[in-house]
Amino acid sequence: MNTTKKVGRPKKFDRDQALNTAVNVFWRKGYDGASLTDLTKAIGINPPSLYAEFGDKEKLYRLAIEHYASNDACKPLVVFEDQPQIRAAVSEFLNEVIVYSTRHESGAKGCFLSSCVATTAGEVEGVQSLMKKAIESTEKRLVARFEKAKSEGELGADFPSKQRARLMFDLRQGLVFRARAGCSAASMKKELERWIDIILD
């Protein structure tokens, strides 16, 4: 009788957690630097199980990007949308960007999309369109929050929502770049009030 135990996907496999782990591996090592061994060891499954669940490394990478864009990268947007006062909303957005850029659970600095994914746009199939989708989705949500503030009288009717949404997005990218370079959260927060004034002026 064959009593050899099969090693594969755990019975209580958490797909979301596996994708979180994949994000962290790709973020730390980069797409090219993350080997199949790195990924399977971190996730806790063997290669056949990884292929069965996620497909090949390239497909897992795209799934990790989508997962990050729908979860981690949305935290600043969520606080921006939830704050009832627009100035506090902008402040919370920028604060959250600084926090997750400097204190992410993976130990990586910056932002997965700008620090890792952007370097593979045009090289790994589908990545460029995923990045474009993430940018458009983010800007749309930022614009919607500004428009809400206009409808409630917090901002003037001539406030350029789309222009300031793009400014906020580009400022976010600057902050995560600084974090990647090793700038401290404290140093970035010194300019916070000035950035808020510029955005809402």
XYZ file of N, CA and C in Angstrom:
603
model
N 0.837 -1.198 0.000
C 0.000 0.000 0.000
C 0.877 1.256 0.000
N 0.528 2.208 -0.855
C 1.307 3.434 -0.947
C 0.851 4.417 0.121
N 1.738 4.726 1.053
C 1.383 5.638 2.160
C 2.055 7.005 2.007
N 2.660 7.247 0.839
C 3.342 8.524 0.615
C 2.337 9.671 0.599
N 2.597 10.662 1.401
C 1.698 11.817 1.463
C 1.993 12.764 0.300
N 0.942 13.252 -0.316
C 1.093 14.207 -1.397
C 1.239 15.614 -0.814
N 2.241 16.316 -1.328
C 2.462 17.687 -0.889
C 1.919 18.620 -1.955
N 1.033 19.469 -1.599
C 0.446 20.375 -2.588
C -0.149 21.578 -1.913
N -1.252 22.010 -2.416
C -1.912 23.177 -1.862
C -2.532 22.836 -0.511
N -2.315 23.655 0.516
C -2.927 23.405 1.817
C -4.450 23.353 1.701
N -5.064 22.593 2.613
C -6.523 22.452 2.574
C -7.217 23.800 2.716
N -6.717 24.628 3.594
C -7.331 25.935 3.807
C -6.500 27.004 3.105
N -6.440 26.898 1.825
C -5.625 27.814 1.023
C -6.300 29.177 0.936
N -5.564 30.205 1.279
C -6.074 31.578 1.240
C -5.495 32.262 0.011
N -6.303 32.389 -1.028
C -5.825 32.956 -2.290
C -5.387 34.413 -2.133
N -6.170 35.196 -1.383
C -5.811 36.599 -1.176
C -4.469 36.732 -0.464
N -4.267 35.906 0.549
C -2.999 35.952 1.283
C -1.847 35.525 0.385
N -2.100 34.537 -0.461
C -1.069 34.086 -1.399
C -0.681 35.204 -2.358
N -1.665 35.961 -2.824
C -1.385 37.070 -3.724
C -0.669 38.208 -2.992
N -1.026 38.439 -1.729
C -0.297 39.416 -0.914
C 1.181 39.041 -0.827
N 1.399 37.755 -0.589
C 2.769 37.250 -0.472
C 3.516 37.402 -1.786
N 2.834 37.096 -2.888
C 3.463 37.237 -4.208
C 3.838 38.697 -4.471
N 2.948 39.621 -4.113
C 3.247 41.048 -4.255
C 4.535 41.383 -3.516
N 4.647 40.922 -2.268
C 5.813 41.233 -1.450
C 7.099 40.679 -2.052
N 7.019 39.469 -2.612
C 8.204 38.861 -3.228
C 8.621 39.645 -4.480
N 7.664 39.929 -5.349
C 7.967 40.693 -6.555
C 8.481 42.091 -6.204
N 7.885 42.689 -5.175
C 8.263 44.041 -4.766
C 9.711 44.077 -4.289
N 10.089 43.102 -3.478
C 11.450 43.074 -2.931
C 12.487 42.703 -3.984
N 12.166 41.735 -4.832
C 13.150 41.184 -5.748
C 13.018 41.649 -7.189
N 11.862 42.257 -7.525
C 11.618 42.609 -8.913
C 11.088 41.404 -9.677
N 10.502 41.663 -10.840
C 9.927 40.556 -11.615
C 10.997 39.563 -12.046
N 12.081 40.057 -12.616
C 13.140 39.163 -13.092
C 13.853 38.464 -11.942
N 14.013 39.174 -10.817
C 14.746 38.607 -9.693
C 13.970 37.597 -8.872
N 12.640 37.623 -8.978
C 11.803 36.683 -8.212
C 11.739 35.348 -8.946
N 12.360 34.333 -8.384
C 12.363 33.012 -9.011
C 11.119 32.228 -8.610
N 10.863 31.166 -9.334
C 9.735 30.294 -8.989
C 9.925 29.720 -7.594
N 11.160 29.422 -7.247
C 11.459 28.901 -5.910
C 11.135 29.932 -4.844
N 11.515 31.188 -5.092
C 11.203 32.270 -4.148
C 9.699 32.343 -3.903
N 8.934 32.272 -4.986
C 7.484 32.431 -4.912
C 6.814 31.254 -4.221
N 7.174 30.047 -4.623
C 6.529 28.869 -4.025
C 6.895 28.723 -2.548
N 8.145 29.032 -2.215
C 8.572 28.925 -0.821
C 7.832 29.940 0.045
N 7.708 31.162 -0.452
C 7.035 32.210 0.320
C 5.547 31.924 0.472
N 4.921 31.462 -0.602
C 3.478 31.189 -0.568
C 3.183 29.904 0.198
N 4.122 28.946 0.160
C 3.936 27.693 0.886
C 3.289 26.588 0.068
N 3.509 26.620 -1.250
C 2.990 25.563 -2.118
C 4.093 25.111 -3.069
N 3.883 23.966 -3.701
C 4.882 23.476 -4.641
C 4.587 24.009 -6.047
N 5.542 23.886 -6.967
C 5.345 24.421 -8.319
C 4.085 23.928 -9.030
N 3.768 22.623 -9.010
C 2.545 22.183 -9.697
C 1.283 22.855 -9.138
N 1.250 23.043 -7.818
C 0.091 23.678 -7.197
C 0.008 25.158 -7.570
N 1.175 25.809 -7.660
C 1.181 27.209 -8.070
C 0.661 27.353 -9.492
N 1.129 26.471 -10.386
C 0.660 26.515 -11.776
C -0.838 26.248 -11.862
N -1.308 25.310 -11.047
C -2.730 24.967 -11.074
C -3.600 26.114 -10.584
N -3.116 26.851 -9.590
C -3.897 27.927 -8.984
C -3.765 29.249 -9.747
N -2.554 29.557 -10.192
C -2.298 30.880 -10.762
C -1.772 30.880 -12.200
N -1.434 29.748 -12.743
C -0.802 29.715 -14.051
C 0.693 29.916 -13.895
N 1.351 30.434 -14.914
C 2.800 30.614 -14.853
C 3.172 31.881 -14.086
N 4.462 32.151 -14.001
C 4.970 33.302 -13.250
C 4.410 34.617 -13.802
N 4.327 34.735 -15.119
C 3.830 35.959 -15.733
C 2.377 36.229 -15.355
N 1.564 35.183 -15.373
C 0.154 35.347 -15.003
C 0.021 35.684 -13.518
N 0.838 35.032 -12.673
C 0.821 35.333 -11.240
C 1.191 36.798 -11.012
N 2.147 37.288 -11.777
C 2.569 38.692 -11.661
C 1.409 39.627 -11.984
N 0.693 39.340 -13.061
C -0.451 40.194 -13.430
C -1.542 40.127 -12.366
N -1.783 38.942 -11.833
C -2.782 38.797 -10.768
C -2.355 39.559 -9.512
N -1.061 39.537 -9.221
C -0.539 40.260 -8.057
C -0.724 41.763 -8.240
N -0.502 42.253 -9.462
C -0.688 43.684 -9.748
C -2.151 44.074 -9.543
N -3.058 43.281 -10.077
C -4.492 43.570 -9.928
C -4.900 43.541 -8.463
N -4.378 42.565 -7.727
C -4.699 42.439 -6.302
C -4.207 43.660 -5.531
N -2.988 44.079 -5.797
C -2.427 45.245 -5.108
C -3.211 46.513 -5.443
N -3.510 46.693 -6.724
C -4.233 47.891 -7.153
C -5.626 47.962 -6.538
N -6.223 46.802 -6.260
C -7.574 46.753 -5.710
C -7.604 46.802 -4.186
N -6.452 46.636 -3.553
C -6.414 46.577 -2.091
C -5.417 47.564 -1.506
N -4.147 47.199 -1.475
C -3.120 48.028 -0.857
C -3.104 49.450 -1.394
N -3.076 49.565 -2.710
C -2.940 50.887 -3.317
C -4.168 51.758 -3.123
N -5.275 51.169 -2.675
C -6.518 51.934 -2.517
C -6.684 52.555 -1.137
N -5.812 52.224 -0.205
C -5.968 52.750 1.149
C -6.004 54.282 1.184
N -5.109 54.984 0.497
C -5.207 56.451 0.496
C -6.516 56.946 -0.103
N -6.997 56.258 -1.136
C -8.266 56.642 -1.758
C -9.438 56.453 -0.812
N -9.418 55.380 -0.067
C -10.513 55.094 0.864
C -10.617 56.181 1.926
N -9.480 56.574 2.504
C -9.536 57.628 3.532
C -9.916 58.964 2.896
N -9.493 59.197 1.663
C -9.853 60.423 0.949
C -11.364 60.496 0.731
N -11.964 59.376 0.395
C -13.403 59.336 0.136
C -14.230 59.369 1.420
N -13.673 58.841 2.508
C -14.446 58.712 3.745
C -14.462 59.977 4.596
N -13.436 60.810 4.481
C -13.382 62.031 5.288
C -14.447 63.025 4.822
N -15.311 63.519 5.729
C -16.388 64.425 5.318
C -15.923 65.820 4.912
N -14.810 66.297 5.446
C -14.291 67.618 5.112
C -13.157 67.488 4.096
N -13.187 68.292 3.037
C -12.253 68.102 1.931
C -10.801 68.361 2.327
N -10.548 69.362 3.166
C -9.153 69.607 3.567
C -8.613 68.427 4.369
N -9.428 67.914 5.277
C -9.018 66.741 6.053
C -8.847 65.532 5.142
N -9.675 65.447 4.115
C -9.591 64.329 3.172
C -8.267 64.347 2.423
N -7.870 65.525 1.947
C -6.587 65.646 1.245
C -5.434 65.330 2.194
N -5.527 65.834 3.421
C -4.495 65.574 4.427
C -4.368 64.083 4.720
N -5.495 63.410 4.893
C -5.476 61.977 5.187
C -4.925 61.176 4.009
N -5.272 61.592 2.809
C -4.753 60.925 1.608
C -3.229 60.973 1.588
N -2.672 62.176 1.750
C -1.222 62.335 1.703
C -0.534 61.620 2.861
N -1.149 61.687 4.046
C -0.589 60.982 5.204
C -0.540 59.481 4.968
N -1.610 58.944 4.426
C -1.677 57.508 4.183
C -0.654 57.078 3.135
N -0.458 57.913 2.109
C 0.568 57.621 1.105
C 1.940 57.528 1.765
N 2.230 58.477 2.640
C 3.526 58.488 3.333
C 3.675 57.263 4.225
N 2.617 56.923 4.947
C 2.662 55.776 5.860
C 2.928 54.482 5.109
N 2.136 54.196 4.067
C 2.327 52.905 3.408
C 3.587 52.874 2.562
N 4.105 54.064 2.199
C 5.338 54.103 1.418
C 6.581 53.879 2.276
N 6.459 54.179 3.567
C 7.622 54.065 4.453
C 7.521 52.929 5.464
N 6.309 52.400 5.678
C 6.151 51.372 6.706
C 5.327 50.186 6.210
N 5.524 49.763 4.983
C 4.752 48.638 4.468
C 5.192 47.352 5.150
N 4.237 46.430 5.341
C 4.509 45.179 6.049
C 5.591 44.334 5.383
N 5.768 44.499 4.083
C 6.768 43.719 3.350
C 8.185 44.183 3.646
N 8.314 45.408 4.183
C 9.631 45.981 4.390
C 10.103 46.771 3.191
N 9.386 46.659 2.070
C 9.743 47.397 0.860
C 9.342 48.860 1.009
N 10.063 49.721 0.319
C 9.780 51.151 0.362
C 9.099 51.598 -0.930
N 8.372 52.699 -0.836
C 7.738 53.254 -2.018
C 6.394 52.630 -2.311
N 6.157 52.292 -3.556
C 4.884 51.734 -4.007
C 5.189 50.607 -4.987
N 4.491 49.514 -4.869
C 4.718 48.365 -5.747
C 4.587 48.750 -7.214
N 3.559 49.555 -7.538
C 3.322 49.911 -8.934
C 4.454 50.762 -9.502
N 4.890 51.763 -8.745
C 5.921 52.657 -9.267
C 7.329 52.104 -9.079
N 7.544 51.325 -8.008
C 8.885 50.822 -7.721
C 9.239 49.563 -8.499
N 8.244 48.758 -8.795
C 8.497 47.479 -9.449
C 7.767 47.354 -10.790
N 6.462 47.505 -10.742
C 5.641 47.237 -11.923
C 5.997 48.152 -13.090
N 6.236 49.430 -12.807
C 6.529 50.394 -13.879
C 7.758 49.993 -14.681
N 8.700 49.296 -14.046
C 9.927 48.901 -14.741
C 9.688 47.768 -15.735
N 8.531 47.110 -15.644
C 8.250 45.990 -16.544
C 7.169 46.325 -17.573
N 6.655 47.550 -17.532
C 5.648 47.960 -18.514
C 6.275 47.916 -19.900
N 5.615 47.263 -20.830
C 6.156 47.128 -22.172
C 7.039 45.916 -22.339
N 7.408 45.276 -21.227
C 8.249 44.076 -21.274
C 7.452 42.822 -20.938
N 6.603 42.929 -19.923
C 5.749 41.801 -19.555
C 4.359 42.073 -20.110
N 3.845 41.136 -20.871
C 2.555 41.317 -21.544
C 1.439 41.686 -20.576
N 0.689 42.716 -20.908
C -0.480 43.105 -20.132
C -0.209 44.089 -19.020
N 1.063 44.300 -18.654
C 1.386 45.160 -17.517
C 1.078 46.622 -17.815
N 1.412 47.077 -19.008
C 1.167 48.473 -19.360
C -0.310 48.833 -19.268
N -1.173 47.940 -19.766
C -2.609 48.215 -19.712
C -3.127 48.186 -18.282
N -2.549 47.333 -17.440
C -2.948 47.283 -16.032
C -2.567 48.582 -15.322
N -1.396 49.100 -15.636
C -0.969 50.361 -15.030
C -1.859 51.517 -15.484
N -2.174 51.550 -16.758
C -3.041 52.602 -17.286
C -4.412 52.533 -16.627
N -4.917 51.334 -16.457
C -6.216 51.138 -15.812
C -6.181 51.642 -14.370
N -5.086 51.350 -13.655
C -4.954 51.779 -12.259
C -4.906 53.300 -12.159
N -4.191 53.941 -13.074
C -4.092 55.404 -13.083
C -5.455 56.030 -13.351
N -6.137 55.530 -14.366
C -7.448 56.086 -14.741
C -8.472 55.899 -13.626
N -8.436 54.730 -12.985
C -9.369 54.454 -11.894
C -9.116 55.386 -10.712
N -7.839 55.582 -10.382
C -7.473 56.461 -9.271
C -7.910 57.897 -9.542
N -7.599 58.388 -10.732
C -7.956 59.764 -11.067
C -9.472 59.965 -11.062
N -10.197 58.979 -11.520
C -11.652 59.071 -11.548
C -12.219 59.216 -10.137
N -11.676 58.452 -9.196
C -12.153 58.521 -7.817
C -11.761 59.845 -7.150
N -10.575 60.335 -7.459
C -10.154 61.623 -6.916
C -11.060 62.748 -7.427
N -11.335 62.720 -8.719
C -12.210 63.730 -9.320
C -13.597 63.690 -8.675
N -14.129 62.493 -8.488
C -15.469 62.332 -7.909
C -15.544 62.945 -6.513
N -14.487 62.784 -5.724
C -14.493 63.353 -4.358
C -14.444 64.874 -4.401
N -13.653 65.424 -5.314
C -13.618 66.877 -5.459
C -14.968 67.419 -5.936
N -15.589 66.704 -6.857
C -16.899 67.130 -7.364
C -17.944 67.103 -6.255
N -17.832 66.134 -5.358
C -18.750 66.049 -4.218
C -18.565 67.276 -3.321
N -17.308 67.651 -3.092
C -17.029 68.827 -2.269
C -17.563 70.097 -2.934
N -17.520 70.153 -4.252
C -18.078 71.299 -4.976
C -19.591 71.356 -4.819
N -20.232 70.208 -4.930
C -21.696 70.163 -4.812
C -22.166 70.524 -3.417
N -21.298 70.320 -2.408
C -21.652 70.619 -1.026
C -21.199 72.019 -0.619
N -20.594 72.746 -1.552
C -20.210 74.126 -1.279
C -18.866 74.295 -0.598
N -18.121 73.216 -0.408
C -16.798 73.321 0.220
C -15.768 73.887 -0.743
N -15.962 73.612 -2.009
C -15.075 74.118 -3.052
C -15.895 74.952 -4.022
N -15.244 75.940 -4.638
C -15.946 76.792 -5.580
C -16.365 76.043 -6.827
N -17.372 76.573 -7.498
C -17.901 75.924 -8.706
C -16.869 75.839 -9.814
N -15.874 76.731 -9.771
C -14.847 76.726 -10.818
C -13.594 75.937 -10.426
N -13.661 75.228 -9.328
C -12.507 74.420 -8.893
C -12.204 73.373 -9.963
N -10.951 73.303 -10.453
C -10.588 72.373 -11.538
C -10.344 70.949 -11.019
N -11.409 70.217 -10.816
C -11.318 68.893 -10.180
C -10.365 67.940 -10.890
N -10.463 67.869 -12.198
C -9.622 66.925 -12.945
C -8.154 67.317 -12.862
N -7.888 68.596 -12.992
C -6.507 69.083 -12.922
C -5.894 68.795 -11.560
N -6.649 69.055 -10.488
C -6.119 68.846 -9.137
C -6.035 67.358 -8.795
N -6.914 66.561 -9.387
C -6.825 65.111 -9.191
C -5.509 64.597 -9.769
N -5.158 65.091 -10.936
C -3.889 64.681 -11.551
C -2.695 65.187 -10.756
N -2.824 66.395 -10.212
C -1.765 66.943 -9.369
C -1.579 66.063 -8.135
N -2.678 65.656 -7.509
C -2.586 64.784 -6.339
C -1.944 63.447 -6.675
N -2.326 62.902 -7.817
C -1.753 61.613 -8.222
C -0.248 61.756 -8.460
N 0.148 62.825 -9.140
C 1.568 63.023 -9.424
C 2.352 63.316 -8.152
N 1.725 64.021 -7.207
C 2.367 64.270 -5.916
C 2.548 62.957 -5.166
N 1.546 62.110 -5.239
C 1.649 60.781 -4.632
C 2.856 60.037 -5.184
N 3.041 60.096 -6.504
C 4.171 59.396 -7.117
C 5.494 59.983 -6.629
N 5.532 61.302 -6.446
C 6.744 61.923 -5.932
C 7.056 61.467 -4.515
N 6.025 61.325 -3.703
C 6.214 60.889 -2.322
C 6.748 59.454 -2.248
N 6.174 58.569 -3.062
C 6.632 57.179 -3.012
C 8.053 57.059 -3.573
N 8.401 57.927 -4.515
C 9.770 57.936 -5.042
C 10.742 58.371 -3.960
N 10.359 59.397 -3.201
C 11.199 59.853 -2.100
C 11.352 58.757 -1.044
N 10.255 58.071 -0.755
C 10.309 56.985 0.225
C 11.251 55.886 -0.253
N 11.187 55.581 -1.542
C 12.066 54.567 -2.127
C 13.533 54.972 -1.983
N 13.776 56.278 -2.034
C 15.142 56.792 -1.912
C 15.605 56.861 -0.458
N 14.701 56.560 0.481
C 15.078 56.531 1.886
C 14.709 57.757 2.690
N 13.945 58.675 2.098
C 13.499 59.848 2.862
C 12.544 59.404 3.966
N 12.649 60.032 5.104
C 11.815 59.650 6.245
C 10.410 60.212 6.129
N 9.485 59.561 6.834
C 8.110 60.054 6.874
C 8.069 61.454 7.483
N 8.860 61.673 8.527
C 8.872 62.971 9.207
C 9.306 64.088 8.268
N 10.304 63.827 7.450
C 10.796 64.866 6.543
C 9.756 65.209 5.482
N 9.019 64.214 5.034
C 7.999 64.466 4.021
C 6.786 65.180 4.602
N 6.458 64.877 5.838
C 5.295 65.488 6.462
C 5.496 66.974 6.772
N 6.733 67.429 6.781
C 6.998 68.849 7.034
C 6.372 69.748 5.977
N 6.219 69.206 4.764
C 5.674 69.995 3.650
C 4.172 69.771 3.451
N 3.571 68.996 4.323
C 2.182 68.565 4.122
C 1.197 69.719 3.961
N 1.243 70.689 4.863
C 0.287 71.796 4.809
C 0.447 72.616 3.528
N 1.681 72.789 3.086
C 1.916 73.547 1.850
C 1.338 72.809 0.655
N 1.486 71.482 0.619
C 0.941 70.695 -0.483
C -0.585 70.774 -0.488
N -1.188 70.722 0.693
C -2.647 70.805 0.777
C -3.120 72.152 0.250
N -2.412 73.222 0.624
C -2.777 74.563 0.147
C -2.705 74.636 -1.379
N -1.674 74.047 -1.967
C -1.490 74.073 -3.416
C -2.621 73.311 -4.109
N -2.979 72.158 -3.561
C -4.022 71.331 -4.163
C -5.385 72.007 -4.108
N -5.675 72.655 -2.977
C -7.014 73.225 -2.783
C -7.128 74.697 -3.168
N -6.029 75.323 -3.545
C -6.046 76.736 -3.903
C -6.950 76.981 -5.136
